[in-house]
PDB file of C-alpha atoms in Angstrom:
ATOM      1  CA  MET A 214      25.377  50.564  -9.939  1.00  0.00           C
ATOM      2  CA  GLY A 215      24.084  53.508 -11.940  1.00  0.00           C
ATOM      3  CA  GLN A 216      27.069  53.292 -14.265  1.00  0.00           C
ATOM      4  CA  VAL A 217      26.131  49.788 -15.451  1.00  0.00           C
ATOM      5  CA  LYS A 218      22.515  50.799 -15.993  1.00  0.00           C
ATOM      6  CA  GLN A 219      23.442  53.891 -17.981  1.00  0.00           C
ATOM      7  CA  VAL A 220      25.984  52.134 -20.211  1.00  0.00           C
ATOM      8  CA  SER A 221      23.794  49.055 -20.773  1.00  0.00           C
ATOM      9  CA  GLN A 222      20.670  51.039 -21.598  1.00  0.00           C
ATOM     10  CA  SER A 223      22.565  53.341 -23.964  1.00  0.00           C
ATOM     11  CA  LEU A 224      24.051  50.346 -25.781  1.00  0.00           C
ATOM     12  CA  LEU A 225      20.707  48.530 -26.016  1.00  0.00           C
ATOM     13  CA  ARG A 226      18.850  51.644 -27.205  1.00  0.00           C
ATOM     14  CA  ASP A 227      21.388  52.035 -29.996  1.00  0.00           C
ATOM     15  CA  LEU A 228      20.985  48.340 -30.785  1.00  0.00           C
ATOM     16  CA  ASP A 229      17.175  48.655 -30.874  1.00  0.00           C
ATOM     17  CA  ALA A 230      17.333  51.582 -33.278  1.00  0.00           C
ATOM     18  CA  ASN A 231      19.698  49.850 -35.719  1.00  0.00           C
ATOM     19  CA  ARG A 232      19.159  46.132 -35.090  1.00  0.00           C
ATOM     20  CA  ALA A 233      18.785  45.243 -38.784  1.00  0.00           C
ATOM     21  CA  VAL A 234      22.083  46.943 -39.614  1.00  0.00           C
ATOM     22  CA  TYR A 235      24.009  45.311 -36.756  1.00  0.00           C
ATOM     23  CA  SER A 236      22.540  41.868 -37.519  1.00  0.00           C
ATOM     24  CA  LYS A 237      23.943  42.021 -41.043  1.00  0.00           C
ATOM     25  CA  ASP A 238      27.272  43.711 -40.302  1.00  0.00           C
ATOM     26  CA  PRO A 239      29.524  42.156 -37.609  1.00  0.00           C
ATOM     27  CA  VAL A 240      32.041  44.993 -38.010  1.00  0.00           C
ATOM     28  CA  LYS A 241      29.455  47.632 -37.067  1.00  0.00           C
ATOM     29  CA  LEU A 242      28.220  45.454 -34.207  1.00  0.00           C
ATOM     30  CA  ARG A 243      31.766  45.223 -32.843  1.00  0.00           C
ATOM     31  CA  ALA A 244      32.132  49.023 -33.149  1.00  0.00           C
ATOM     32  CA  LEU A 245      28.917  49.424 -31.131  1.00  0.00           C
ATOM     33  CA  VAL A 246      30.219  47.244 -28.297  1.00  0.00           C
ATOM     34  CA  ASP A 247      33.607  48.985 -28.342  1.00  0.00           C
ATOM     35  CA  LYS A 248      31.931  52.394 -28.131  1.00  0.00           C
ATOM     36  CA  TYR A 249      29.958  51.659 -24.969  1.00  0.00           C
ATOM     37  CA  LEU A 250      31.656  48.803 -23.136  1.00  0.00           C
ATOM     38  CA  LEU A 251      35.362  49.172 -23.872  1.00  0.00           C
ATOM     39  CA  PRO A 252      35.861  52.541 -22.061  1.00  0.00           C
ATOM     40  CA  ASN A 253      34.302  50.972 -18.953  1.00  0.00           C
ATOM     41  CA  PHE A 254      36.190  47.672 -19.119  1.00  0.00           C
ATOM     42  CA  ASP A 255      39.414  46.882 -17.237  1.00  0.00           C
ATOM     43  CA  THR A 256      41.121  45.089 -20.096  1.00  0.00           C
ATOM     44  CA  GLU A 257      44.493  44.450 -18.402  1.00  0.00           C
ATOM     45  CA  PHE A 258      42.946  43.026 -15.236  1.00  0.00           C
ATOM     46  CA  ALA A 259      40.685  40.718 -17.254  1.00  0.00           C
ATOM     47  CA  ALA A 260      43.638  39.580 -19.378  1.00  0.00           C
ATOM     48  CA  ARG A 261      45.688  38.819 -16.266  1.00  0.00           C
ATOM     49  CA  ARG A 262      42.850  36.736 -14.826  1.00  0.00           C
ATOM     50  CA  VAL A 263      42.503  34.810 -18.070  1.00  0.00           C
ATOM     51  CA  LEU A 264      46.230  34.013 -18.384  1.00  0.00           C
ATOM     52  CA  GLY A 265      46.693  33.261 -14.684  1.00  0.00           C
ATOM     53  CA  LYS A 266      50.172  31.846 -14.027  1.00  0.00           C
ATOM     54  CA  HIS A 267      51.140  32.360 -17.667  1.00  0.00           C
ATOM     55  CA  TRP A 268      50.976  36.144 -17.200  1.00  0.00           C
ATOM     56  CA  THR A 269      54.092  36.112 -15.007  1.00  0.00           C
ATOM     57  CA  THR A 270      56.186  34.314 -17.637  1.00  0.00           C
ATOM     58  CA  ALA A 271      54.945  36.404 -20.583  1.00  0.00           C
ATOM     59  CA  THR A 272      57.173  39.194 -21.905  1.00  0.00           C
ATOM     60  CA  PRO A 273      55.881  42.797 -21.837  1.00  0.00           C
ATOM     61  CA  GLU A 274      55.439  42.624 -25.601  1.00  0.00           C
ATOM     62  CA  GLN A 275      53.439  39.371 -25.350  1.00  0.00           C
ATOM     63  CA  ARG A 276      51.256  40.847 -22.638  1.00  0.00           C
ATOM     64  CA  LYS A 277      50.361  43.842 -24.783  1.00  0.00           C
ATOM     65  CA  ARG A 278      49.631  41.707 -27.832  1.00  0.00           C
ATOM     66  CA  PHE A 279      47.544  39.297 -25.793  1.00  0.00           C
ATOM     67  CA  ILE A 280      45.470  42.093 -24.254  1.00  0.00           C
ATOM     68  CA  ASP A 281      44.686  43.538 -27.680  1.00  0.00           C
ATOM     69  CA  ALA A 282      43.812  40.170 -29.228  1.00  0.00           C
ATOM     70  CA  PHE A 283      41.891  38.865 -26.214  1.00  0.00           C
ATOM     71  CA  VAL A 284      39.762  41.988 -25.886  1.00  0.00           C
ATOM     72  CA  GLY A 285      38.913  41.734 -29.568  1.00  0.00           C
ATOM     73  CA  SER A 286      37.603  38.195 -29.069  1.00  0.00           C
ATOM     74  CA  LEU A 287      35.734  39.102 -25.891  1.00  0.00           C
ATOM     75  CA  MET A 288      33.973  42.125 -27.363  1.00  0.00           C
ATOM     76  CA  GLY A 289      33.083  40.209 -30.507  1.00  0.00           C
ATOM     77  CA  ASP A 290      31.520  37.342 -28.543  1.00  0.00           C
ATOM     78  CA  TYR A 291      29.626  39.748 -26.283  1.00  0.00           C
ATOM     79  CA  GLY A 292      28.225  41.559 -29.310  1.00  0.00           C
ATOM     80  CA  ASP A 293      26.928  38.301 -30.778  1.00  0.00           C
ATOM     81  CA  ALA A 294      25.275  37.426 -27.446  1.00  0.00           C
ATOM     82  CA  ILE A 295      23.314  40.680 -27.081  1.00  0.00           C
ATOM     83  CA  LEU A 296      21.885  40.855 -30.614  1.00  0.00           C
ATOM     84  CA  GLU A 297      18.445  39.775 -29.401  1.00  0.00           C
ATOM     85  CA  PHE A 298      18.388  41.881 -26.219  1.00  0.00           C
ATOM     86  CA  THR A 299      16.076  44.895 -25.960  1.00  0.00           C
ATOM     87  CA  ALA A 300      16.503  48.105 -23.955  1.00  0.00           C
ATOM     88  CA  ASP A 301      12.914  48.379 -22.718  1.00  0.00           C
ATOM     89  CA  ARG A 302      13.107  44.967 -21.048  1.00  0.00           C
ATOM     90  CA  MET A 303      16.203  45.418 -18.905  1.00  0.00           C
ATOM     91  CA  LYS A 304      15.896  45.223 -15.127  1.00  0.00           C
ATOM     92  CA  ILE A 305      18.620  46.010 -12.572  1.00  0.00           C
ATOM     93  CA  LEU A 306      18.245  43.658  -9.594  1.00  0.00           C
ATOM     94  CA  PRO A 307      18.832  44.824  -5.996  1.00  0.00           C
ATOM     95  CA  PHE A 308      22.503  45.038  -5.061  1.00  0.00           C
ATOM     96  CA  ARG A 309      23.862  42.341  -2.756  1.00  0.00           C
ATOM     97  CA  GLY A 310      27.145  43.152  -1.087  1.00  0.00           C
ATOM     98  CA  ASP A 311      29.109  45.692   0.927  1.00  0.00           C
ATOM     99  CA  PRO A 312      28.802  49.210  -0.535  1.00  0.00           C
ATOM    100  CA  ALA A 313      32.296  49.950   0.816  1.00  0.00           C
ATOM    101  CA  ALA A 314      33.912  46.966  -0.932  1.00  0.00           C
ATOM    102  CA  THR A 315      36.339  47.398  -3.821  1.00  0.00           C
ATOM    103  CA  SER A 316      34.612  44.756  -5.963  1.00  0.00           C
ATOM    104  CA  ALA A 317      30.980  44.153  -6.807  1.00  0.00           C
ATOM    105  CA  THR A 318      28.631  42.154  -9.017  1.00  0.00           C
ATOM    106  CA  VAL A 319      25.756  43.966 -10.674  1.00  0.00           C
ATOM    107  CA  ARG A 320      22.930  41.586 -11.547  1.00  0.00           C
ATOM    108  CA  THR A 321      20.499  42.341 -14.353  1.00  0.00           C
ATOM    109  CA  LEU A 322      17.699  40.585 -16.201  1.00  0.00           C
ATOM    110  CA  VAL A 323      17.270  41.249 -19.900  1.00  0.00           C
ATOM    111  CA  LYS A 324      14.489  39.906 -22.108  1.00  0.00           C
ATOM    112  CA  ARG A 325      15.147  38.748 -25.627  1.00  0.00           C
ATOM    113  CA  SER A 326      12.913  39.921 -28.425  1.00  0.00           C
ATOM    114  CA  GLY A 327      11.054  36.599 -28.103  1.00  0.00           C
ATOM    115  CA  GLY A 328      10.286  37.241 -24.419  1.00  0.00           C
ATOM    116  CA  THR A 329      12.761  34.844 -22.781  1.00  0.00           C
ATOM    117  CA  GLU A 330      14.326  36.395 -19.676  1.00  0.00           C
ATOM    118  CA  VAL A 331      18.120  36.144 -19.467  1.00  0.00           C
ATOM    119  CA  PRO A 332      20.357  36.876 -16.441  1.00  0.00           C
ATOM    120  CA  VAL A 333      23.309  39.118 -17.359  1.00  0.00           C
ATOM    121  CA  ASN A 334      25.755  39.910 -14.547  1.00  0.00           C
ATOM    122  CA  TYR A 335      28.671  42.337 -14.590  1.00  0.00           C
ATOM    123  CA  THR A 336      31.660  41.897 -12.267  1.00  0.00           C
ATOM    124  CA  LEU A 337      33.356  45.218 -11.422  1.00  0.00           C
ATOM    125  CA  ARG A 338      36.334  46.463  -9.464  1.00  0.00           C
ATOM    126  CA  ALA A 339      37.263  49.876  -8.144  1.00  0.00           C
ATOM    127  CA  THR A 340      40.198  51.477  -9.999  1.00  0.00           C
ATOM    128  CA  PRO A 341      41.863  54.917  -9.793  1.00  0.00           C
ATOM    129  CA  GLN A 342      39.749  55.798 -12.853  1.00  0.00           C
ATOM    130  CA  GLY A 343      36.520  54.688 -11.193  1.00  0.00           C
ATOM    131  CA  TRP A 344      34.508  51.475 -11.310  1.00  0.00           C
ATOM    132  CA  LYS A 345      35.297  49.238 -14.276  1.00  0.00           C
ATOM    133  CA  ALA A 346      33.896  45.882 -15.358  1.00  0.00           C
ATOM    134  CA  TRP A 347      36.251  42.983 -15.943  1.00  0.00           C
ATOM    135  CA  ASP A 348      33.848  40.084 -16.564  1.00  0.00           C
ATOM    136  CA  VAL A 349      30.396  39.486 -18.032  1.00  0.00           C
ATOM    137  CA  THR A 350      28.330  36.425 -17.126  1.00  0.00           C
ATOM    138  CA  ILE A 351      25.381  35.545 -19.359  1.00  0.00           C
ATOM    139  CA  GLU A 352      23.056  32.707 -18.320  1.00  0.00           C
ATOM    140  CA  GLY A 353      25.594  31.554 -15.749  1.00  0.00           C
ATOM    141  CA  ILE A 354      28.494  31.412 -18.208  1.00  0.00           C
ATOM    142  CA  SER A 355      31.438  33.637 -17.272  1.00  0.00           C
ATOM    143  CA  TYR A 356      33.268  34.950 -20.315  1.00  0.00           C
ATOM    144  CA  VAL A 357      36.565  35.330 -18.448  1.00  0.00           C
ATOM    145  CA  LYS A 358      36.406  31.854 -16.894  1.00  0.00           C
ATOM    146  CA  ASN A 359      35.418  30.336 -20.219  1.00  0.00           C
ATOM    147  CA  PHE A 360      38.405  31.964 -21.946  1.00  0.00           C
ATOM    148  CA  GLN A 361      40.640  30.967 -19.031  1.00  0.00           C
ATOM    149  CA  ASN A 362      39.757  27.287 -19.441  1.00  0.00           C
ATOM    150  CA  ASP A 363      40.058  27.287 -23.238  1.00  0.00           C
ATOM    151  CA  PHE A 364      43.251  29.334 -23.420  1.00  0.00           C
ATOM    152  CA  GLY A 365      44.897  27.501 -20.526  1.00  0.00           C
ATOM    153  CA  ALA A 366      44.571  24.166 -22.302  1.00  0.00           C
ATOM    154  CA  GLU A 367      45.886  25.630 -25.550  1.00  0.00           C
ATOM    155  CA  ILE A 368      48.868  27.287 -23.856  1.00  0.00           C
ATOM    156  CA  ASN A 369      49.781  24.057 -22.065  1.00  0.00           C
ATOM    157  CA  ASP A 370      49.623  22.222 -25.365  1.00  0.00           C
ATOM    158  CA  LYS A 371      51.138  24.690 -27.846  1.00  0.00           C
ATOM    159  CA  GLY A 372      52.471  27.665 -25.881  1.00  0.00           C
ATOM    160  CA  LEU A 373      51.453  31.273 -25.298  1.00  0.00           C
ATOM    161  CA  GLU A 374      52.951  32.600 -28.519  1.00  0.00           C
ATOM    162  CA  HIS A 375      50.862  30.188 -30.583  1.00  0.00           C
ATOM    163  CA  LEU A 376      47.686  31.373 -28.816  1.00  0.00           C
ATOM    164  CA  ILE A 377      48.518  35.036 -29.384  1.00  0.00           C
ATOM    165  CA  GLN A 378      49.244  34.478 -33.065  1.00  0.00           C
ATOM    166  CA  ARG A 379      45.968  32.586 -33.518  1.00  0.00           C
ATOM    167  CA  LEU A 380      43.959  35.368 -31.869  1.00  0.00           C
ATOM    168  CA  GLU A 381      45.766  38.004 -33.919  1.00  0.00           C
ATOM    169  CA  ALA A 382      45.016  36.073 -37.115  1.00  0.00           C
ATOM    170  CA  GLN A 383      41.333  35.999 -36.187  1.00  0.00           C
ATOM    171  CA  GLN A 384      41.291  39.748 -35.677  1.00  0.00           C
ATOM    172  CA  GLY A 385      42.824  40.281 -39.103  1.00  0.00           C
ATOM    173  CA  SER A 386      40.584  37.849 -40.942  1.00  0.00           C
ATOM    174  CA  GLN A 387      37.680  38.729 -43.196  1.00  0.00           C
ATOM    175  CA  PRO A 388      34.377  39.688 -41.517  1.00  0.00           C
ATOM    176  CA  ILE A 389      32.101  36.773 -40.664  1.00  0.00           C
ATOM    177  CA  ASP A 390      29.494  36.007 -43.300  1.00  0.00           C
ATOM    178  CA  ALA A 391      26.285  37.717 -42.158  1.00  0.00           C
ATOM    179  CA  ALA A 392      23.981  34.917 -43.335  1.00  0.00           C
ATOM    180  CA  TRP A 393      26.086  32.313 -41.512  1.00  0.00           C
ATOM    181  CA  LEU A 394      26.114  34.427 -38.357  1.00  0.00           C
ATOM    182  CA  LYS A 395      22.325  34.770 -38.484  1.00  0.00           C
ATOM    183  CA  ARG A 396      21.938  30.994 -38.793  1.00  0.00           C
ATOM    184  CA  MET A 397      24.309  30.397 -35.898  1.00  0.00           C
ATOM    185  CA  ASN A 398      22.487  32.917 -33.704  1.00  0.00           C
ATOM    186  CA  SER A 399      19.204  31.203 -34.525  1.00  0.00           C
ATOM    187  CA  LEU A 400      20.717  27.810 -33.692  1.00  0.00           C
ATOM    188  CA  VAL A 401      22.083  29.033 -30.358  1.00  0.00           C
ATOM    189  CA  ALA A 402      18.724  30.584 -29.475  1.00  0.00           C
ATOM    190  CA  GLY A 403      17.026  27.280 -30.270  1.00  0.00           C
ATOM    191  CA  LEU A 404      19.466  25.335 -28.093  1.00  0.00           C
ATOM    192  CA  LYS A 405      18.950  27.737 -25.202  1.00  0.00           C
ATOM    193  CA  GLU A 406      15.189  27.338 -25.584  1.00  0.00           C
ATOM    194  CA  LEU A 407      15.611  23.548 -25.477  1.00  0.00           C
ATOM    195  CA  ARG A 408      17.797  23.874 -22.406  1.00  0.00           C
ATOM    196  CA  TRP A 409      15.072  25.964 -20.733  1.00  0.00           C
ATOM    197  CA  ARG A 410      12.442  23.336 -21.559  1.00  0.00           C
ATOM    198  CA  TYR A 411      14.545  20.555 -20.012  1.00  0.00           C
ATOM    199  CA  ARG A 412      15.647  22.513 -16.918  1.00  0.00           C
ATOM    200  CA  GLU A 413      12.533  24.614 -16.225  1.00  0.00           C
ATOM    201  CA  GLY A 414       9.728  24.453 -18.778  1.00  0.00           C
ATOM    202  CA  THR A 415       6.189  25.669 -18.296  1.00  0.00           C
ATOM    203  CA  THR A 416       5.873  23.817 -14.988  1.00  0.00           C
ATOM    204  CA  GLY A 417       9.093  25.240 -13.536  1.00  0.00           C
ATOM    205  CA  ARG A 418      10.268  21.701 -12.848  1.00  0.00           C
ATOM    206  CA  GLY A 419      11.974  20.882 -16.112  1.00  0.00           C
ATOM    207  CA  ARG A 420      11.909  17.526 -17.821  1.00  0.00           C
ATOM    208  CA  SER A 421       9.776  14.812 -16.246  1.00  0.00           C
ATOM    209  CA  ASN A 422      11.382  12.207 -14.028  1.00  0.00           C
ATOM    210  CA  MET A 423       8.506   9.719 -14.120  1.00  0.00           C
ATOM    211  CA  GLY A 424       6.345   8.212 -16.845  1.00  0.00           C
ATOM    212  CA  MET A 425       3.118   6.199 -16.897  1.00  0.00           C
ATOM    213  CA  LEU A 426       2.561   3.234 -19.220  1.00  0.00           C
ATOM    214  CA  ASN A 427      -0.731   1.679 -20.247  1.00  0.00           C
ATOM    215  CA  SER A 428      -0.954  -1.572 -22.235  1.00  0.00           C
ATOM    216  CA  THR A 429      -4.466  -1.577 -23.677  1.00  0.00           C
ATOM    217  CA  GLY A 430      -4.254  -3.832 -26.696  1.00  0.00           C
ATOM    218  CA  CYS A 431      -4.367  -3.670 -30.457  1.00  0.00           C
ATOM    219  CA  SER A 432      -6.531  -0.570 -30.670  1.00  0.00           C
ATOM    220  CA  SER A 433      -3.993   1.556 -28.768  1.00  0.00           C
ATOM    221  CA  VAL A 434      -1.357   3.800 -30.307  1.00  0.00           C
ATOM    222  CA  TRP A 435       1.689   5.659 -29.091  1.00  0.00           C
ATOM    223  CA  GLY A 436       0.722   8.840 -27.283  1.00  0.00           C
ATOM    224  CA  SER A 437       4.211  10.143 -26.661  1.00  0.00           C
ATOM    225  CA  THR A 438       7.812   9.058 -26.303  1.00  0.00           C
ATOM    226  CA  TRP A 439       9.021   9.277 -22.715  1.00  0.00           C
ATOM    227  CA  PRO A 440      11.085  11.003 -21.410  1.00  0.00           C
ATOM    228  CA  PHE A 441      11.704  13.242 -24.432  1.00  0.00           C
ATOM    229  CA  ASN A 442       8.306  14.873 -24.692  1.00  0.00           C
ATOM    230  CA  PRO A 443       6.836  18.296 -23.952  1.00  0.00           C
ATOM    231  CA  TYR A 444       4.119  17.068 -21.589  1.00  0.00           C
ATOM    232  CA  PRO A 445       4.295  17.567 -17.805  1.00  0.00           C
ATOM    233  CA  PHE A 446       2.993  14.002 -17.236  1.00  0.00           C
ATOM    234  CA  PRO A 447       4.447  11.644 -19.867  1.00  0.00           C
ATOM    235  CA  TRP A 448       2.377   8.668 -20.870  1.00  0.00           C
ATOM    236  CA  ALA A 449       2.368   6.024 -23.567  1.00  0.00           C
ATOM    237  CA  ASN A 450      -0.054   3.361 -24.757  1.00  0.00           C
ATOM    238  CA  HIS A 451       1.719   0.293 -26.089  1.00  0.00           C
ATOM    239  CA  LEU A 452       0.558  -2.291 -28.568  1.00  0.00           C
ATOM    240  CA  PHE A 453       0.177  -5.996 -27.662  1.00  0.00           C
ATOM    241  CA  GLN A 454       0.176  -5.546 -23.859  1.00  0.00           C
ATOM    242  CA  ASP A 455       3.996  -5.472 -23.907  1.00  0.00           C
ATOM    243  CA  SER A 456       4.810  -2.766 -21.358  1.00  0.00           C
ATOM    244  CA  PRO A 457       8.100  -4.428 -20.229  1.00  0.00           C
ATOM    245  CA  SER A 458       9.534  -3.656 -23.652  1.00  0.00           C
ATOM    246  CA  LEU A 459       9.317   0.039 -22.859  1.00  0.00           C
TER     247      LEU A 459
END
């Protein structure tokens, strides 16, 4: 889909040119995402998918308020996720599907500034206004499905009106502290790196499933702690010939 490539590359080029500014100012980052993604996003369809059965019982006024508040949360979360993406490292993967279909998934790979490759997929549908996205999936996590699960539980517990009011309050709150946001982004990046090491790692096989033990006596020392180590073949020397204790 040329539309996805054009919009994504334009957004990422703008991000590359002003990354320091956007990293420090969540309001400007949100404006960036709104500028490029919002005109190409089917907000009502996404909102209906998120609410599911609750959409039919919502009043027209609740539907409008939910769409506005939900889109604000979605665009804000998407902006946080792409802070480390770079325009020159984006790759559009070959399309899989029926060109005549009214829905499609555009698969892309984007590299972070640190070199880690991240799958970013866009789910689109044909509308009278042309193709529009209604979901974004980053590293296998669908934003719409994630919101659907979280919001569904909250609605069942406290009601739709409570959810809408909470989202509206978030939109009207003070901007997120830039230093805190930077720390959180760094933490998330570290957790994703740890996840990669456990699931894939340098060997492509993830965390080891087998370890080797060697009881060699008093002169031996611990060589590693299995299975939480970075080595492809975990091993440990144990003191006092006591391998059963491991």
